[in-house]
Amino acid sequence: MIMRNFNIKVNDLEKNKSMSITNSIKHLIEMFQFLDLRRFDQIIISKDVNIEINKIKKSKLNKNSSIYAKVITTIINDKIHILLILNKIFALTLIKNEKDEFLYKNALHVFHHELAHIHDYNKKIDIFEKQMLGEKYYGMEAITFPLAEICWSEYIANYVSSSSTKVNSFPLVTAQTLASLLISMGKEIKIKIMVFKSNKNRKDVFDDIKKDIEKILKTAAYLLGYLHGLNITLAQLCEKAEYIIEKSTFKDTWIVMSHELSVMRSLYPYAWDNLRIYKKLAHCTSSYYKRLGITLKEKESKELYFVVM
């Protein structure tokens, strides 16, 4: 059943297409009512996801983004509301089309993934809403905890939505992507570390390194969600990716991430009680920094600093 007062706002499309998209999305939400969709009360469809996020969050994300979809939260009268923003071109693929069933099934999986994010948001809000509203991280945790939260979020969304994809589709592409990132970014990170080591004032270089590390860890979490959700090994999915991980500095991080995410999932959600649930996964992210030659440290005042080996 569609939630009372649920709103679908369609921008930048003619009326007949708007009606088709609205009807398709309502039908899909009914299909996924086994997920926890409380607090989810709005979908916005627009030509640029980031523009809509900027309007709502008063942020400054880049325009002309290629993002298909994004779940965000807003706070109204001290209550958290969840909304989903969809790219209009992507949203059109959610209209069932027998002539292009492959495109529709891919879009269905992405939509399932986003609803899984909503499901996860609700579980986390139930457990630590006050901390989500007011908690701030300092020192090393300002880097490692948000990254751990991102990794968990993508892991559980893919774990929950893995039933709507096939092994040789999104999971295989994700494995190949991680392998490519480890090769290309591995080299780039080494060069950036050398640049930063020679000029500690180049904070922009460190920011780039942070983004590269986040991309690798986030992609790994994506992949682990698929592997655990489909109950397959990386060797069964993509032997080349397994080989590249085995020979990389990421090997130990991959093993620990897989273990910690599995443990977190086994406790989820009823044995979660506060944000410390991310502590071991956060430590895993700081260990990866160290393996790459960057040690994160903090002063007694909780001011972050780092040592480059």
PDB file of N, CA, C and O in Angstrom, residues 153-182:
ATOM      1  N   SER A 153      26.600   1.603   4.214  1.00  0.00           N
ATOM      2  CA  SER A 153      25.390   1.979   3.482  1.00  0.00           C
ATOM      3  C   SER A 153      25.336   1.321   2.103  1.00  0.00           C
ATOM      4  O   SER A 153      24.308   0.769   1.699  1.00  0.00           O
ATOM      5  N   GLU A 154      26.454   1.369   1.376  1.00  0.00           N
ATOM      6  CA  GLU A 154      26.471   0.772   0.033  1.00  0.00           C
ATOM      7  C   GLU A 154      26.483  -0.749   0.106  1.00  0.00           C
ATOM      8  O   GLU A 154      25.883  -1.429  -0.733  1.00  0.00           O
ATOM      9  N   TYR A 155      27.156  -1.272   1.109  1.00  0.00           N
ATOM     10  CA  TYR A 155      27.190  -2.735   1.296  1.00  0.00           C
ATOM     11  C   TYR A 155      25.790  -3.281   1.530  1.00  0.00           C
ATOM     12  O   TYR A 155      25.340  -4.205   0.836  1.00  0.00           O
ATOM     13  N   ILE A 156      25.069  -2.708   2.499  1.00  0.00           N
ATOM     14  CA  ILE A 156      23.764  -3.267   2.845  1.00  0.00           C
ATOM     15  C   ILE A 156      22.743  -3.024   1.741  1.00  0.00           C
ATOM     16  O   ILE A 156      21.853  -3.852   1.513  1.00  0.00           O
ATOM     17  N   ALA A 157      22.872  -1.899   1.020  1.00  0.00           N
ATOM     18  CA  ALA A 157      21.941  -1.633  -0.081  1.00  0.00           C
ATOM     19  C   ALA A 157      22.101  -2.666  -1.188  1.00  0.00           C
ATOM     20  O   ALA A 157      21.111  -3.140  -1.763  1.00  0.00           O
ATOM     21  N   ASN A 158      23.340  -3.046  -1.483  1.00  0.00           N
ATOM     22  CA  ASN A 158      23.555  -4.073  -2.504  1.00  0.00           C
ATOM     23  C   ASN A 158      23.208  -5.464  -1.986  1.00  0.00           C
ATOM     24  O   ASN A 158      22.710  -6.317  -2.733  1.00  0.00           O
ATOM     25  N   TYR A 159      23.465  -5.709  -0.710  1.00  0.00           N
ATOM     26  CA  TYR A 159      23.093  -7.000  -0.116  1.00  0.00           C
ATOM     27  C   TYR A 159      21.579  -7.197  -0.222  1.00  0.00           C
ATOM     28  O   TYR A 159      21.104  -8.254  -0.670  1.00  0.00           O
ATOM     29  N   VAL A 160      20.828  -6.185   0.177  1.00  0.00           N
ATOM     30  CA  VAL A 160      19.361  -6.269   0.177  1.00  0.00           C
ATOM     31  C   VAL A 160      18.802  -6.340  -1.241  1.00  0.00           C
ATOM     32  O   VAL A 160      17.837  -7.064  -1.502  1.00  0.00           O
ATOM     33  N   SER A 161      19.414  -5.605  -2.177  1.00  0.00           N
ATOM     34  CA  SER A 161      18.868  -5.526  -3.544  1.00  0.00           C
ATOM     35  C   SER A 161      19.473  -6.544  -4.500  1.00  0.00           C
ATOM     36  O   SER A 161      19.132  -6.570  -5.682  1.00  0.00           O
ATOM     37  N   SER A 162      20.368  -7.406  -4.009  1.00  0.00           N
ATOM     38  CA  SER A 162      21.058  -8.359  -4.891  1.00  0.00           C
ATOM     39  C   SER A 162      20.103  -9.324  -5.585  1.00  0.00           C
ATOM     40  O   SER A 162      20.427  -9.866  -6.652  1.00  0.00           O
ATOM     41  N   SER A 163      18.927  -9.527  -5.007  1.00  0.00           N
ATOM     42  CA  SER A 163      17.961 -10.457  -5.601  1.00  0.00           C
ATOM     43  C   SER A 163      17.399  -9.960  -6.931  1.00  0.00           C
ATOM     44  O   SER A 163      16.823 -10.743  -7.693  1.00  0.00           O
ATOM     45  N   SER A 164      17.566  -8.674  -7.235  1.00  0.00           N
ATOM     46  CA  SER A 164      17.003  -8.134  -8.480  1.00  0.00           C
ATOM     47  C   SER A 164      18.045  -7.970  -9.583  1.00  0.00           C
ATOM     48  O   SER A 164      17.790  -7.322 -10.594  1.00  0.00           O
ATOM     49  N   THR A 165      19.226  -8.563  -9.390  1.00  0.00           N
ATOM     50  CA  THR A 165      20.233  -8.521 -10.446  1.00  0.00           C
ATOM     51  C   THR A 165      20.751  -9.929 -10.711  1.00  0.00           C
ATOM     52  O   THR A 165      20.390 -10.879 -10.020  1.00  0.00           O
ATOM     53  N   LYS A 166      21.585 -10.069 -11.722  1.00  0.00           N
ATOM     54  CA  LYS A 166      22.187 -11.359 -12.053  1.00  0.00           C
ATOM     55  C   LYS A 166      23.695 -11.257 -11.899  1.00  0.00           C
ATOM     56  O   LYS A 166      24.272 -10.180 -12.017  1.00  0.00           O
ATOM     57  N   VAL A 167      24.332 -12.374 -11.659  1.00  0.00           N
ATOM     58  CA  VAL A 167      25.767 -12.417 -11.399  1.00  0.00           C
ATOM     59  C   VAL A 167      26.568 -11.745 -12.508  1.00  0.00           C
ATOM     60  O   VAL A 167      27.512 -10.991 -12.240  1.00  0.00           O
ATOM     61  N   ASN A 168      26.192 -11.984 -13.763  1.00  0.00           N
ATOM     62  CA  ASN A 168      26.966 -11.449 -14.883  1.00  0.00           C
ATOM     63  C   ASN A 168      26.564 -10.036 -15.275  1.00  0.00           C
ATOM     64  O   ASN A 168      26.959  -9.534 -16.319  1.00  0.00           O
ATOM     65  N   SER A 169      25.784  -9.379 -14.426  1.00  0.00           N
ATOM     66  CA  SER A 169      25.362  -8.007 -14.691  1.00  0.00           C
ATOM     67  C   SER A 169      26.108  -7.051 -13.750  1.00  0.00           C
ATOM     68  O   SER A 169      27.326  -6.932 -13.828  1.00  0.00           O
ATOM     69  N   PHE A 170      25.425  -6.368 -12.871  1.00  0.00           N
ATOM     70  CA  PHE A 170      26.036  -5.385 -11.976  1.00  0.00           C
ATOM     71  C   PHE A 170      27.180  -5.963 -11.122  1.00  0.00           C
ATOM     72  O   PHE A 170      28.211  -5.306 -10.965  1.00  0.00           O
ATOM     73  N   PRO A 171      27.034  -7.161 -10.553  1.00  0.00           N
ATOM     74  CA  PRO A 171      28.140  -7.686  -9.739  1.00  0.00           C
ATOM     75  C   PRO A 171      29.447  -7.834 -10.517  1.00  0.00           C
ATOM     76  O   PRO A 171      30.513  -7.456 -10.025  1.00  0.00           O
ATOM     77  N   LEU A 172      29.370  -8.379 -11.731  1.00  0.00           N
ATOM     78  CA  LEU A 172      30.576  -8.562 -12.540  1.00  0.00           C
ATOM     79  C   LEU A 172      31.199  -7.215 -12.905  1.00  0.00           C
ATOM     80  O   LEU A 172      32.423  -7.036 -12.812  1.00  0.00           O
ATOM     81  N   VAL A 173      30.372  -6.262 -13.300  1.00  0.00           N
ATOM     82  CA  VAL A 173      30.877  -4.932 -13.646  1.00  0.00           C
ATOM     83  C   VAL A 173      31.551  -4.285 -12.439  1.00  0.00           C
ATOM     84  O   VAL A 173      32.609  -3.645 -12.571  1.00  0.00           O
ATOM     85  N   THR A 174      30.970  -4.466 -11.258  1.00  0.00           N
ATOM     86  CA  THR A 174      31.548  -3.888 -10.040  1.00  0.00           C
ATOM     87  C   THR A 174      32.900  -4.516  -9.728  1.00  0.00           C
ATOM     88  O   THR A 174      33.847  -3.814  -9.341  1.00  0.00           O
ATOM     89  N   ALA A 175      33.033  -5.820  -9.905  1.00  0.00           N
ATOM     90  CA  ALA A 175      34.312  -6.507  -9.683  1.00  0.00           C
ATOM     91  C   ALA A 175      35.369  -5.992 -10.652  1.00  0.00           C
ATOM     92  O   ALA A 175      36.522  -5.731 -10.266  1.00  0.00           O
ATOM     93  N   GLN A 176      34.995  -5.844 -11.910  1.00  0.00           N
ATOM     94  CA  GLN A 176      35.923  -5.334 -12.924  1.00  0.00           C
ATOM     95  C   GLN A 176      36.314  -3.889 -12.631  1.00  0.00           C
ATOM     96  O   GLN A 176      37.473  -3.497 -12.830  1.00  0.00           O
ATOM     97  N   THR A 177      35.362  -3.104 -12.132  1.00  0.00           N
ATOM     98  CA  THR A 177      35.643  -1.709 -11.784  1.00  0.00           C
ATOM     99  C   THR A 177      36.644  -1.620 -10.642  1.00  0.00           C
ATOM    100  O   THR A 177      37.587  -0.822 -10.688  1.00  0.00           O
ATOM    101  N   LEU A 178      36.449  -2.435  -9.605  1.00  0.00           N
ATOM    102  CA  LEU A 178      37.376  -2.427  -8.472  1.00  0.00           C
ATOM    103  C   LEU A 178      38.782  -2.819  -8.927  1.00  0.00           C
ATOM    104  O   LEU A 178      39.767  -2.182  -8.522  1.00  0.00           O
ATOM    105  N   ALA A 179      38.878  -3.836  -9.769  1.00  0.00           N
ATOM    106  CA  ALA A 179      40.186  -4.259 -10.272  1.00  0.00           C
ATOM    107  C   ALA A 179      40.874  -3.122 -11.030  1.00  0.00           C
ATOM    108  O   ALA A 179      42.070  -2.860 -10.831  1.00  0.00           O
ATOM    109  N   SER A 180      40.125  -2.431 -11.867  1.00  0.00           N
ATOM    110  CA  SER A 180      40.680  -1.307 -12.636  1.00  0.00           C
ATOM    111  C   SER A 180      41.130  -0.170 -11.727  1.00  0.00           C
ATOM    112  O   SER A 180      42.183   0.438 -11.937  1.00  0.00           O
ATOM    113  N   LEU A 181      40.319   0.117 -10.684  1.00  0.00           N
ATOM    114  CA  LEU A 181      40.661   1.184  -9.742  1.00  0.00           C
ATOM    115  C   LEU A 181      41.952   0.868  -8.996  1.00  0.00           C
ATOM    116  O   LEU A 181      42.787   1.758  -8.782  1.00  0.00           O
ATOM    117  N   LEU A 182      42.110  -0.374  -8.589  1.00  0.00           N
ATOM    118  CA  LEU A 182      43.306  -0.757  -7.836  1.00  0.00           C
ATOM    119  C   LEU A 182      44.563  -0.606  -8.676  1.00  0.00           C
ATOM    120  O   LEU A 182      45.638  -0.266  -8.169  1.00  0.00           O
TER     121      LEU A 182
END
